[in-house]
Short mmCIF file of C-alpha atoms and ligand atoms in Angstrom, two decimals:
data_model
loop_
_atom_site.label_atom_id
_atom_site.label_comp_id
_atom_site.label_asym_id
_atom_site.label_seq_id
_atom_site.Cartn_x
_atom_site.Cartn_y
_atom_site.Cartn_z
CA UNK A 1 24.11 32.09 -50.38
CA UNK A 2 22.41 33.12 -47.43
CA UNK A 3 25.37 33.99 -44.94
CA UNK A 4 23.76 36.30 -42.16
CA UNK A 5 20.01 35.44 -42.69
CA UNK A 6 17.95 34.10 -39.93
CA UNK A 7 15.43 32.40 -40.86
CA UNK A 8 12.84 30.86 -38.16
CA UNK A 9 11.70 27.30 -39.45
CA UNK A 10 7.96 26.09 -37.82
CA UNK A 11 7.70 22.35 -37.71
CA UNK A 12 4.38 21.25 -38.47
CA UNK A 13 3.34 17.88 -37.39
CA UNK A 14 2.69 15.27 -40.63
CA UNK A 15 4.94 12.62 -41.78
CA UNK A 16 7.32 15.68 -43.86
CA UNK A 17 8.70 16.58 -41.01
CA UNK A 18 11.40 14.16 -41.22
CA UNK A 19 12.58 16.66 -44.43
CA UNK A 20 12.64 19.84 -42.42
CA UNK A 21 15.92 17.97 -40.77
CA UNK A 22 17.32 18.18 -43.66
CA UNK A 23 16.21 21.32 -44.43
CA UNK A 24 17.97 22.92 -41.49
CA UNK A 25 21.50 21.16 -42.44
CA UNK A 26 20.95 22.14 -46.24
CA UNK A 27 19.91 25.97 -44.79
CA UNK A 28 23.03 25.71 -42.41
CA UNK A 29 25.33 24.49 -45.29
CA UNK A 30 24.43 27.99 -47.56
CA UNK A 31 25.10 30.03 -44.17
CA UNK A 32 21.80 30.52 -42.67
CA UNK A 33 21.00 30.66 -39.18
CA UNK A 34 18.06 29.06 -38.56
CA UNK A 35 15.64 28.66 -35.46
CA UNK A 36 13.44 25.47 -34.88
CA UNK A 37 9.71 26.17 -33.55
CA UNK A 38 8.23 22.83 -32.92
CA UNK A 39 4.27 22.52 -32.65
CA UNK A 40 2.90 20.10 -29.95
CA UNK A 41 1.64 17.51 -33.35
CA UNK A 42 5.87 17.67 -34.71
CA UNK A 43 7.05 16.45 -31.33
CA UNK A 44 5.50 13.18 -32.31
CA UNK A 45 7.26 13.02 -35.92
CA UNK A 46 10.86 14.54 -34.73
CA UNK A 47 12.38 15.25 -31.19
CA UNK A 48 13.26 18.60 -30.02
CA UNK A 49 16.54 17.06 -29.38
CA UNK A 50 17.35 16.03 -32.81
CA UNK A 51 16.35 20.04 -34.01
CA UNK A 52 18.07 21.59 -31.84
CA UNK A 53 21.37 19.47 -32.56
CA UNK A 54 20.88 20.21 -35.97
CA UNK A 55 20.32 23.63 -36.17
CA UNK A 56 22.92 23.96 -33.27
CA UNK A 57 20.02 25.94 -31.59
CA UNK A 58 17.72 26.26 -29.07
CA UNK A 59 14.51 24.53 -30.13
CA UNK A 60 11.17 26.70 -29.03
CA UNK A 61 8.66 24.17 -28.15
CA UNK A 62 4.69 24.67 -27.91
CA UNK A 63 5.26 25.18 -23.99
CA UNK A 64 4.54 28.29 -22.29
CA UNK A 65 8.26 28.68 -20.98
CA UNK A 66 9.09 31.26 -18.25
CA UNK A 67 12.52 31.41 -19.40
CA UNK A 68 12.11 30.78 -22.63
CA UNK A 69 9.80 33.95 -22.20
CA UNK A 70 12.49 35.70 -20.08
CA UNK A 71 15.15 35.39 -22.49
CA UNK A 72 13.12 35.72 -25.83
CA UNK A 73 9.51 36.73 -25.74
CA UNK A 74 7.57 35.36 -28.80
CA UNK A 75 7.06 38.85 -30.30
CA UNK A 76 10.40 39.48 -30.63
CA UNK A 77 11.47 35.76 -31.66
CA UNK A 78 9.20 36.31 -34.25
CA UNK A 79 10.74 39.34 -35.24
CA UNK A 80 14.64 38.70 -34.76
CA UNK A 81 14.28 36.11 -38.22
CA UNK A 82 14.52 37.88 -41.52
CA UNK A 83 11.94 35.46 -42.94
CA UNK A 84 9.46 32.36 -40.97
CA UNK A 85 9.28 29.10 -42.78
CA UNK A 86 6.31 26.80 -41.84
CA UNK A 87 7.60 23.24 -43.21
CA UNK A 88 5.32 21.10 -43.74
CA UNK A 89 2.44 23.46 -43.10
CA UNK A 90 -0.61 21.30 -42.40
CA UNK A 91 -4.05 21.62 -43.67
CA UNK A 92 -4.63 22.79 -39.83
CA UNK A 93 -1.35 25.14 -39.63
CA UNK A 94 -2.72 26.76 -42.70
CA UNK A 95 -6.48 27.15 -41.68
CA UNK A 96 -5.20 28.73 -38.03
CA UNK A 97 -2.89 31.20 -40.10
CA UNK A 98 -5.52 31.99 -42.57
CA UNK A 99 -8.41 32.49 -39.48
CA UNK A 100 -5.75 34.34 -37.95
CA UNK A 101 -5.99 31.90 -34.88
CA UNK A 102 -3.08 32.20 -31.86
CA UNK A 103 -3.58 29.82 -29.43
CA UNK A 104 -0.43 27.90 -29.38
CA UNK A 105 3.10 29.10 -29.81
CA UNK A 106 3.75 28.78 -33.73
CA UNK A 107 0.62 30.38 -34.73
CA UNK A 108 0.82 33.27 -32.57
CA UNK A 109 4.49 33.65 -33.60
CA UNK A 110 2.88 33.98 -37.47
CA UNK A 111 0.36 36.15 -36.27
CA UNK A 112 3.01 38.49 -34.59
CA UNK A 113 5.23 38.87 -37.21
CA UNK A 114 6.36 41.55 -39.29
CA UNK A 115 8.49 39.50 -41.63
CA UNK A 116 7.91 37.44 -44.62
CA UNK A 117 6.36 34.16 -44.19
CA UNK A 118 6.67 31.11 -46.96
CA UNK A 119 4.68 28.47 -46.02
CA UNK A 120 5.74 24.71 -47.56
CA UNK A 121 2.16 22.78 -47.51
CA UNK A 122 1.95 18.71 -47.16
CA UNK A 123 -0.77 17.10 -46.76
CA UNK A 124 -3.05 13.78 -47.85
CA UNK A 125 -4.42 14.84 -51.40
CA UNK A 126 -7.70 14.68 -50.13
CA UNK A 127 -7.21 17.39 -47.45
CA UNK A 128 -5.22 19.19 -50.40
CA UNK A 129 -8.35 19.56 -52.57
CA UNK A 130 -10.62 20.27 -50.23
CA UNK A 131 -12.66 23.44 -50.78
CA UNK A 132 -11.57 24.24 -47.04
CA UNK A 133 -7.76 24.17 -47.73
CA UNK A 134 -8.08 25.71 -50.67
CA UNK A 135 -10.12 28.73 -49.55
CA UNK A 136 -7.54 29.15 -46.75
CA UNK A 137 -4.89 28.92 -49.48
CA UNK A 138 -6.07 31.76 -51.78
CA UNK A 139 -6.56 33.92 -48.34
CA UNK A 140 -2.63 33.23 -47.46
CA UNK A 141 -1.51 33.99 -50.94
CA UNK A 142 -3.56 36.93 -50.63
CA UNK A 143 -2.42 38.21 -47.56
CA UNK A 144 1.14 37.65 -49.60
CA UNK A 145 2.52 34.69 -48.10
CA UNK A 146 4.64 32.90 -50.43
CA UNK A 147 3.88 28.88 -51.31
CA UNK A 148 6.52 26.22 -52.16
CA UNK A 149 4.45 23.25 -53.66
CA UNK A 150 3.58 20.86 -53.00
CA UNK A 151 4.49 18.57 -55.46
CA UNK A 152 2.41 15.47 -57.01
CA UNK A 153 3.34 11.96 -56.48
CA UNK A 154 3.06 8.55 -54.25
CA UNK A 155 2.50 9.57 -50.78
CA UNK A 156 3.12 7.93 -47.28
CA UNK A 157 -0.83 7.10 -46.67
CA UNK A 158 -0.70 5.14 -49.85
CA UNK A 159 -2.45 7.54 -52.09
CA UNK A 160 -1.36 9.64 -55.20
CA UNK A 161 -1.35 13.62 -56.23
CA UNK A 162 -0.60 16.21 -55.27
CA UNK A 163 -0.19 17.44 -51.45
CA UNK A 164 3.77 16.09 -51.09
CA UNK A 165 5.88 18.46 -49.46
CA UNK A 166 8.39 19.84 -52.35
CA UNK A 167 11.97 18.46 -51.89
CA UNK A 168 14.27 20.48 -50.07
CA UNK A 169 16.75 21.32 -53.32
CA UNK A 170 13.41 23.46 -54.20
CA UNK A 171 13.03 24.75 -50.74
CA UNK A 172 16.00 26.48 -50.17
CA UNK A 173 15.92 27.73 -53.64
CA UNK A 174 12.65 29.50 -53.11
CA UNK A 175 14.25 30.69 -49.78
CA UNK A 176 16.71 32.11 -51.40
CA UNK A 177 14.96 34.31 -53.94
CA UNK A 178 12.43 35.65 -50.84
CA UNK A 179 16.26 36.71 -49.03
CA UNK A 180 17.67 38.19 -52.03
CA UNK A 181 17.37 41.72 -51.61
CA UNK A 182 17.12 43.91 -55.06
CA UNK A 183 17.54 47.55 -55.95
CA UNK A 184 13.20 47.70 -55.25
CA UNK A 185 14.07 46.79 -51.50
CA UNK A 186 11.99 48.44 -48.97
CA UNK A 187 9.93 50.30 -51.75
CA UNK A 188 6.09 49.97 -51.21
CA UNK A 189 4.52 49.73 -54.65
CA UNK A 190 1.35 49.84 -55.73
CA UNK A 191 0.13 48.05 -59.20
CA UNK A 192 -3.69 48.37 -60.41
CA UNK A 193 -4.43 45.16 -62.93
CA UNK A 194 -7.27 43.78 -64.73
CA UNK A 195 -10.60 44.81 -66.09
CA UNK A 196 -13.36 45.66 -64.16
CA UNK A 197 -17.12 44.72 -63.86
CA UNK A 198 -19.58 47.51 -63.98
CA UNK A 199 -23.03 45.49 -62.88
CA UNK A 200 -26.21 46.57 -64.91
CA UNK A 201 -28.29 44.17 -62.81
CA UNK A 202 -27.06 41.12 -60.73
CA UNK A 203 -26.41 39.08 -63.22
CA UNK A 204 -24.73 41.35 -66.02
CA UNK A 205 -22.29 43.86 -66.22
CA UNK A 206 -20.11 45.42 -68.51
CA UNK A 207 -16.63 44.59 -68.60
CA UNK A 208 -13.51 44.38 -71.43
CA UNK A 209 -11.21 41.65 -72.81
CA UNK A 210 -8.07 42.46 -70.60
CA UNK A 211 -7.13 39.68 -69.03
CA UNK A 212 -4.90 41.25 -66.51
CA UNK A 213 -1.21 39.73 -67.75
CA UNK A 214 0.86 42.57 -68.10
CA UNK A 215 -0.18 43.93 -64.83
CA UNK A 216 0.29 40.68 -63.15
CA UNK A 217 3.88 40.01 -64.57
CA UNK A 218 5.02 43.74 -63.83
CA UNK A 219 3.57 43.10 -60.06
CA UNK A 220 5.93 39.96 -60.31
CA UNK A 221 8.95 41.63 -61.90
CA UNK A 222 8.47 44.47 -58.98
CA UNK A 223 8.61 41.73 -56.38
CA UNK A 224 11.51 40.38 -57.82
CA UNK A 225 13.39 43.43 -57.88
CA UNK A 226 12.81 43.38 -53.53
CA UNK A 227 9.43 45.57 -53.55
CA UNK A 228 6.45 45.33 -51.39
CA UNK A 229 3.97 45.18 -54.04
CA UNK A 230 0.25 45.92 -53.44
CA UNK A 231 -1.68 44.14 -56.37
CA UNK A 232 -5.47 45.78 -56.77
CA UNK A 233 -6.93 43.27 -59.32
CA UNK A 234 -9.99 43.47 -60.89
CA UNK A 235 -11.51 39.96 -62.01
CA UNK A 236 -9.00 39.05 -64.22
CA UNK A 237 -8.49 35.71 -66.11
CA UNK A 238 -4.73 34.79 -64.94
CA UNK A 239 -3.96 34.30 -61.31
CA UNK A 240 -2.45 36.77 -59.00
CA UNK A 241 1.41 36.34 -58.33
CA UNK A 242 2.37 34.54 -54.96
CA UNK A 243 4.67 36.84 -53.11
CA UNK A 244 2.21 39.78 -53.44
CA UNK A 245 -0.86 41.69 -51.39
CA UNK A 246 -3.67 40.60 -53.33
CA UNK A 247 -6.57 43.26 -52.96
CA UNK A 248 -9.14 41.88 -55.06
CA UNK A 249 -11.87 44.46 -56.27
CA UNK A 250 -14.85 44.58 -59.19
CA UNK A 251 -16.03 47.71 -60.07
CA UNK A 252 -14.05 51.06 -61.17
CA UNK A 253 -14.86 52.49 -58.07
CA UNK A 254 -13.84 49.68 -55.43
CA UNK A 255 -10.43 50.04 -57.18
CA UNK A 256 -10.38 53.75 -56.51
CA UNK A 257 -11.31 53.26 -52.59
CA UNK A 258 -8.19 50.20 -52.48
CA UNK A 259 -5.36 52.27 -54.63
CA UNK A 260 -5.81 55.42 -52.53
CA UNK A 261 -6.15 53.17 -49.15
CA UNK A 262 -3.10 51.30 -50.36
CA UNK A 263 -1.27 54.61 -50.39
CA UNK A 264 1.68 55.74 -49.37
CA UNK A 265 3.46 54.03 -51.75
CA UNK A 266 7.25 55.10 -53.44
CA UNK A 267 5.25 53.93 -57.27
CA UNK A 268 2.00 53.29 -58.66
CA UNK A 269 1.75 51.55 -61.76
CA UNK A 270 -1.72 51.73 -63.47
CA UNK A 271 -2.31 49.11 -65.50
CA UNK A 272 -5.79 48.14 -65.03
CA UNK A 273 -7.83 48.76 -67.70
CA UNK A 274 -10.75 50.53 -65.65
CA UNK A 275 -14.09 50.54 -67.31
CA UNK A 276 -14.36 54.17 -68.02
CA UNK A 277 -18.51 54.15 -67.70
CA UNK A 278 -20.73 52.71 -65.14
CA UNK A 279 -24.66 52.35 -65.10
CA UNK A 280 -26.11 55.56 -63.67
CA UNK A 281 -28.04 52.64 -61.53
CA UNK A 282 -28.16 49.03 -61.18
CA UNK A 283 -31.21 46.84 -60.84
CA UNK A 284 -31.95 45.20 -57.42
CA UNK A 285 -33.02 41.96 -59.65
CA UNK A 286 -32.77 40.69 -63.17
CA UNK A 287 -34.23 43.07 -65.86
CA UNK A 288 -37.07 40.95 -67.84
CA UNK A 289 -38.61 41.31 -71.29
CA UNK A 290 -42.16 43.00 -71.10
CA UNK A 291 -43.28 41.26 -74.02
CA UNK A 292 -43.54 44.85 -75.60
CA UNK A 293 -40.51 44.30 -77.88
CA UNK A 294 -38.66 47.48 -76.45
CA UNK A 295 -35.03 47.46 -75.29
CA UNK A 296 -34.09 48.88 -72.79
CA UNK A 297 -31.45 52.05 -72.70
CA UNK A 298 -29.02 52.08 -69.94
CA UNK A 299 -27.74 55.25 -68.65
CA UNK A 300 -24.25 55.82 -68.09
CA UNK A 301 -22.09 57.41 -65.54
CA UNK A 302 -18.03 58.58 -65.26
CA UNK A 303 -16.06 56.36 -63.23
CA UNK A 304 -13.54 58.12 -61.07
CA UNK A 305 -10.39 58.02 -63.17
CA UNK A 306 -8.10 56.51 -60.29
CA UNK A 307 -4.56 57.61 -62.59
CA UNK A 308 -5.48 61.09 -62.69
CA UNK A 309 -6.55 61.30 -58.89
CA UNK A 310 -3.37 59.03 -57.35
CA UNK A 311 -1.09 61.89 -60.00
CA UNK A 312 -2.87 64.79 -59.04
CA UNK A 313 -2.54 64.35 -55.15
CA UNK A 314 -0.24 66.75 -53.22
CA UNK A 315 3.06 66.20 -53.33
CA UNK A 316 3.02 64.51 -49.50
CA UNK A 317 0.54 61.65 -50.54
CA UNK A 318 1.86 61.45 -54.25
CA UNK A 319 3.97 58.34 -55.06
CA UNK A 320 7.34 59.73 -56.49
CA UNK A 321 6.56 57.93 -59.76
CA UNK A 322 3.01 57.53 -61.21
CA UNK A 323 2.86 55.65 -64.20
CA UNK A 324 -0.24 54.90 -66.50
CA UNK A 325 -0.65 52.90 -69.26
CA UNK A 326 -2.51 53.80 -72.20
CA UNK A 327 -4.83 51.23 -74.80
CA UNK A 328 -4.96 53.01 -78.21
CA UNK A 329 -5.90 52.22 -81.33
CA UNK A 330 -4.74 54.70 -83.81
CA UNK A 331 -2.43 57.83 -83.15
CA UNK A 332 -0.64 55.98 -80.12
CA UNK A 333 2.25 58.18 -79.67
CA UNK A 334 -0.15 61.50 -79.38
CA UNK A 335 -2.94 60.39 -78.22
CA UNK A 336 -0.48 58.87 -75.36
CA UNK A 337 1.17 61.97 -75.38
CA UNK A 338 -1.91 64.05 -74.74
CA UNK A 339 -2.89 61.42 -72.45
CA UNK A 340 0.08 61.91 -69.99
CA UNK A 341 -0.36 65.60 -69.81
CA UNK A 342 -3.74 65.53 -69.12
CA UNK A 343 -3.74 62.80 -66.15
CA UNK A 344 -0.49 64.37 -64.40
CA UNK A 345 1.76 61.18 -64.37
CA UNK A 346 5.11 61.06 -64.62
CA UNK A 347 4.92 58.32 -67.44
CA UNK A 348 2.70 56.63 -70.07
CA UNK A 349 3.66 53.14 -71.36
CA UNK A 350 1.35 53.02 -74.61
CA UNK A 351 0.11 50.01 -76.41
CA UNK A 352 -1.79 49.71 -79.77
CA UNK A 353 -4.56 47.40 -78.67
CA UNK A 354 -5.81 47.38 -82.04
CA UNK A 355 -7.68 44.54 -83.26
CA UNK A 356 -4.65 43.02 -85.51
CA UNK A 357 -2.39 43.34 -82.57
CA UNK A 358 -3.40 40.59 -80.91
CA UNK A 359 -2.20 42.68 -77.62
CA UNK A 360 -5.05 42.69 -75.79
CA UNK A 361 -6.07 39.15 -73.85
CA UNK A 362 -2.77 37.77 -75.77
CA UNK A 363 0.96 36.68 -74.41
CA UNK A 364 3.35 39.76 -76.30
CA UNK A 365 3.10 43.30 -75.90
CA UNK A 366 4.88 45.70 -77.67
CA UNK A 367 5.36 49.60 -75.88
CA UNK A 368 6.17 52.89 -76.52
CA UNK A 369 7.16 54.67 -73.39
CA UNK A 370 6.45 58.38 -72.64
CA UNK A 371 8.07 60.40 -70.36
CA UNK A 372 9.10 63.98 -69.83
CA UNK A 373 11.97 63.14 -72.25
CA UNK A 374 10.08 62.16 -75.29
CA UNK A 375 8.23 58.78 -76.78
CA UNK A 376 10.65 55.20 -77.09
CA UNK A 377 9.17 52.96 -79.00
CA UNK A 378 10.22 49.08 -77.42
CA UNK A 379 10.42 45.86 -79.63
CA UNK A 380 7.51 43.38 -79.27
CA UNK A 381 8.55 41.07 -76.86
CA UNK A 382 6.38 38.51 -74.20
CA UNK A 383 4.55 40.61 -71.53
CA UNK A 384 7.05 38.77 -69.08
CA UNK A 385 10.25 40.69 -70.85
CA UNK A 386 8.12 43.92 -71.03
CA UNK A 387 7.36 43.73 -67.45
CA UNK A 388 11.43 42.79 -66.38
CA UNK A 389 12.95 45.96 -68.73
CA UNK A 390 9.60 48.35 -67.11
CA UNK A 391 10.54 47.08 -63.82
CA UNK A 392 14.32 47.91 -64.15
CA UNK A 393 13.59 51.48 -65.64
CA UNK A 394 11.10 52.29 -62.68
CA UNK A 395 13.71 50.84 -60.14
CA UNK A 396 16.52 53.34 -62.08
CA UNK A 397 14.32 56.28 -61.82
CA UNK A 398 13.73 55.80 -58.35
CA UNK A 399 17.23 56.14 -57.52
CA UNK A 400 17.79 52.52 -56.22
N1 CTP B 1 -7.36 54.63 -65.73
C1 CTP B 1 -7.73 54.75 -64.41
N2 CTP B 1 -9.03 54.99 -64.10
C2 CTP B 1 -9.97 55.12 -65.07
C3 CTP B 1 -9.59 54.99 -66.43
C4 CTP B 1 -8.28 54.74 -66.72
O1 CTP B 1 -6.89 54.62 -63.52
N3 CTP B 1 -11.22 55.34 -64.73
C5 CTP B 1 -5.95 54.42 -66.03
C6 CTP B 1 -5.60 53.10 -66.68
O2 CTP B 1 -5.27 52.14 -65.70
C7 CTP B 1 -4.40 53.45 -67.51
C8 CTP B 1 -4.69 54.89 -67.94
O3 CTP B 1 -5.61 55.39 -66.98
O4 CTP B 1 -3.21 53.47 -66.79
C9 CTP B 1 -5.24 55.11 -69.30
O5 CTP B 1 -6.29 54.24 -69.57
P1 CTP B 1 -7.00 54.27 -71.00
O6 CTP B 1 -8.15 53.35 -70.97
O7 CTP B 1 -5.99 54.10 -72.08
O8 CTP B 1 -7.41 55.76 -71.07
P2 CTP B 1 -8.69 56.51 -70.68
O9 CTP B 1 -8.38 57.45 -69.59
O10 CTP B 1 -9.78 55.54 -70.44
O11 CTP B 1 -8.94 57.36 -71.99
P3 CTP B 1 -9.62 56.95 -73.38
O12 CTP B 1 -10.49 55.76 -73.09
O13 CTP B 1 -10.36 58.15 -73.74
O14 CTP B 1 -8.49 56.65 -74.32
#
């Protein structure tokens, strides 16, 4: 239910907007408050008058309004909801939020804000796919807005696929989940996933088969448990989670420079797998054969190991849990052991990446977790399970 949440809904202007009426009864019906913004393009899909009867509000309309002004000024209106809605956010709503535009009412209320925003897209399919929208999409998942749909199916111009706004049932669902508050609530968190790329020249590098899916499903698990996650990614092969603050990085180092400017954070979880070696220098352009029939030896360098520097910081900067993983193939329990000691973290969570495994790049995971109180060895379950029981145990041991 969502009895004492105020949520501010911004009407876009495309045929959908006949469904955010509904939306605002089905809201109203589980308790909700919520607050119409109309943009000059809505006014000619739905009247102010039938929002505002609706919502049993006043509408805010994309006229500068002394009183409105007077009574409410946009900062705070943007501020008084506990989370913005933009239903149906157009391909243009979505290209002003992602430019960070403000030059009419609804998109400076977005760009004001301090609250979550979900944003429910609907479009033509055409505008959909376009390399425009979908550039501005990845920026707004990255900058952690969440996305409802849209779904695929027959649309209004006549054409098929996907750029229907999702059905309201699904709306309010995924409205609900952002409200829900968990025991992670007001935590900042910070979670390192993925390989990295070490160039050698500019068109290889080296790299390692992680494909970033335990780090990605703890980031989600976090989220769902109320944190603000901060998700450093190296280029991994699944896709970030929505809901998240995507920081997207390459190299060892990059990663190092975005954990520590991510910080302070209540938890870090490490569980990149960071190249440990870098080329001592990269080539401007392509190394070529000389025809001589010699290789070439590449030089390596140390990587910063970003674990060891985020646990070793003073006690003011230090997140009150740092927790590493650790990829071994034989020994895991000691060398895991070892491994905590040396790095300074409060815990290990140690895999056996070991060929047979089929851990590493693959959908299970099974863990042995070290902390100050010894090693417990986990059943092999999906990296999704792993990442709900981690999330629960970091959220204990924080006190929430
Ligand atoms: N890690 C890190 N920065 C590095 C190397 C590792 O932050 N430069 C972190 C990983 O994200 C992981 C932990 O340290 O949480 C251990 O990584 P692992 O590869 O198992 O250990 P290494 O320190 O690389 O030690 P070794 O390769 O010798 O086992």
């Amino acid at each position: 239910m969502l009895h004492g949440k105020r949520i501010l809904l911004v009407i876009g202007g495309g045929i959908a907007a006949f469904k955010s009426l509904d939306l605002i009864r089905r809201l109203r019906e589980r308790g909700a408050t919520v607050t119409p913004v109309l943009t000059r393009a809505a006014e000619e899909f739905v009247t102010p008058l039938s929002a505002s009867a609706l919502a049993a509000s006043k509408v805010y309309r994309d006229l500068f309004d002394l009183t409105d002004e007077a009574e409410m000024g946009h900062i705070e209106l943007s501020r008084a909801a506990d989370l913005i809605v933009v239903a149906p956010a157009t391909a243009d709503l979505m290209a002003k939020m992602a430019g960070g535009h403000a030059n009419d009412l609804a998109s400076t209320l977005l760009m004001a804000t301090d609250k979550r925003v979900m944003i429910v897209p609907a479009m033509n399919v055409r505008m959909w796919e376009h390399p425009a929208t979908q550039r501005n999409l990845a920026t707004l998942r990255g900058d952690g807005i969440l996305v409802v749909g849209p779904d695929e199916g027959p649309m209004a111009c006549g054409e098929f696929g996907p750029g229907r706004m999702a059905e309201v049932p699904e709306i309010v669902q995924a409205v609900e989940a952002a409200l829900i508050s968990g025991p992670l609530t007001g935590k900042r968190v910070v979670v390192t996933s993925g390989p990295t790329h070490e160039p050698i020249d500019p068109v290889r590098y080296i790299a390692n088969r992680s494909s970033g899916a335990q780090g990605t499903a703890l980031a989600a698990a976090l989220r769902d448990l109320g944190a603000d996650v901060v998700f450093v990614t190296g280029p991994a092969t699944v896709p970030p989670p929505d809901g998240v603050q995507v920081v997207a990085v390459e190299t060892a180092q990059q990663m190092h420079d975005a954990v520590l400017s991510a910080l302070p954070a209540d938890l870090a979880v490490f569980a990149a797998a960071v190249a440990d070696w870098r080329t001592a220098s990269q080539a401007e352009s392509k190394m070529k054969k000389d025809g001589s029939g010699d290789v070439p030896t590449l030089t390596l360098t140390m990587n910063p190991d970003i674990l060891a520097a985020v646990a070793q910081l003073d006690a003011d900067r230090r997140p009150g849990l740092v927790v590493g993983f650790a990829a071994e193939t034989d020994d895991v329990v000691s060398h895991a052991t070892a491994k905590r000691a040396r790095k300074g973290c409060d815990w290990i969570v140690a895999n056996d990446v070991s060929a047979g495994t089929g851990i590493m790049g693959g959908s299970e995971n099974a863990v042995t977790l070290i902390t100050q109180d010894g090693a417990e060895t986990w059943e092999r379950a999906s990296k999704d399970a792993v990442a709900r029981q981690l999330a629960a145990r970091m959220a204990e041991a924080l006190g929430a």
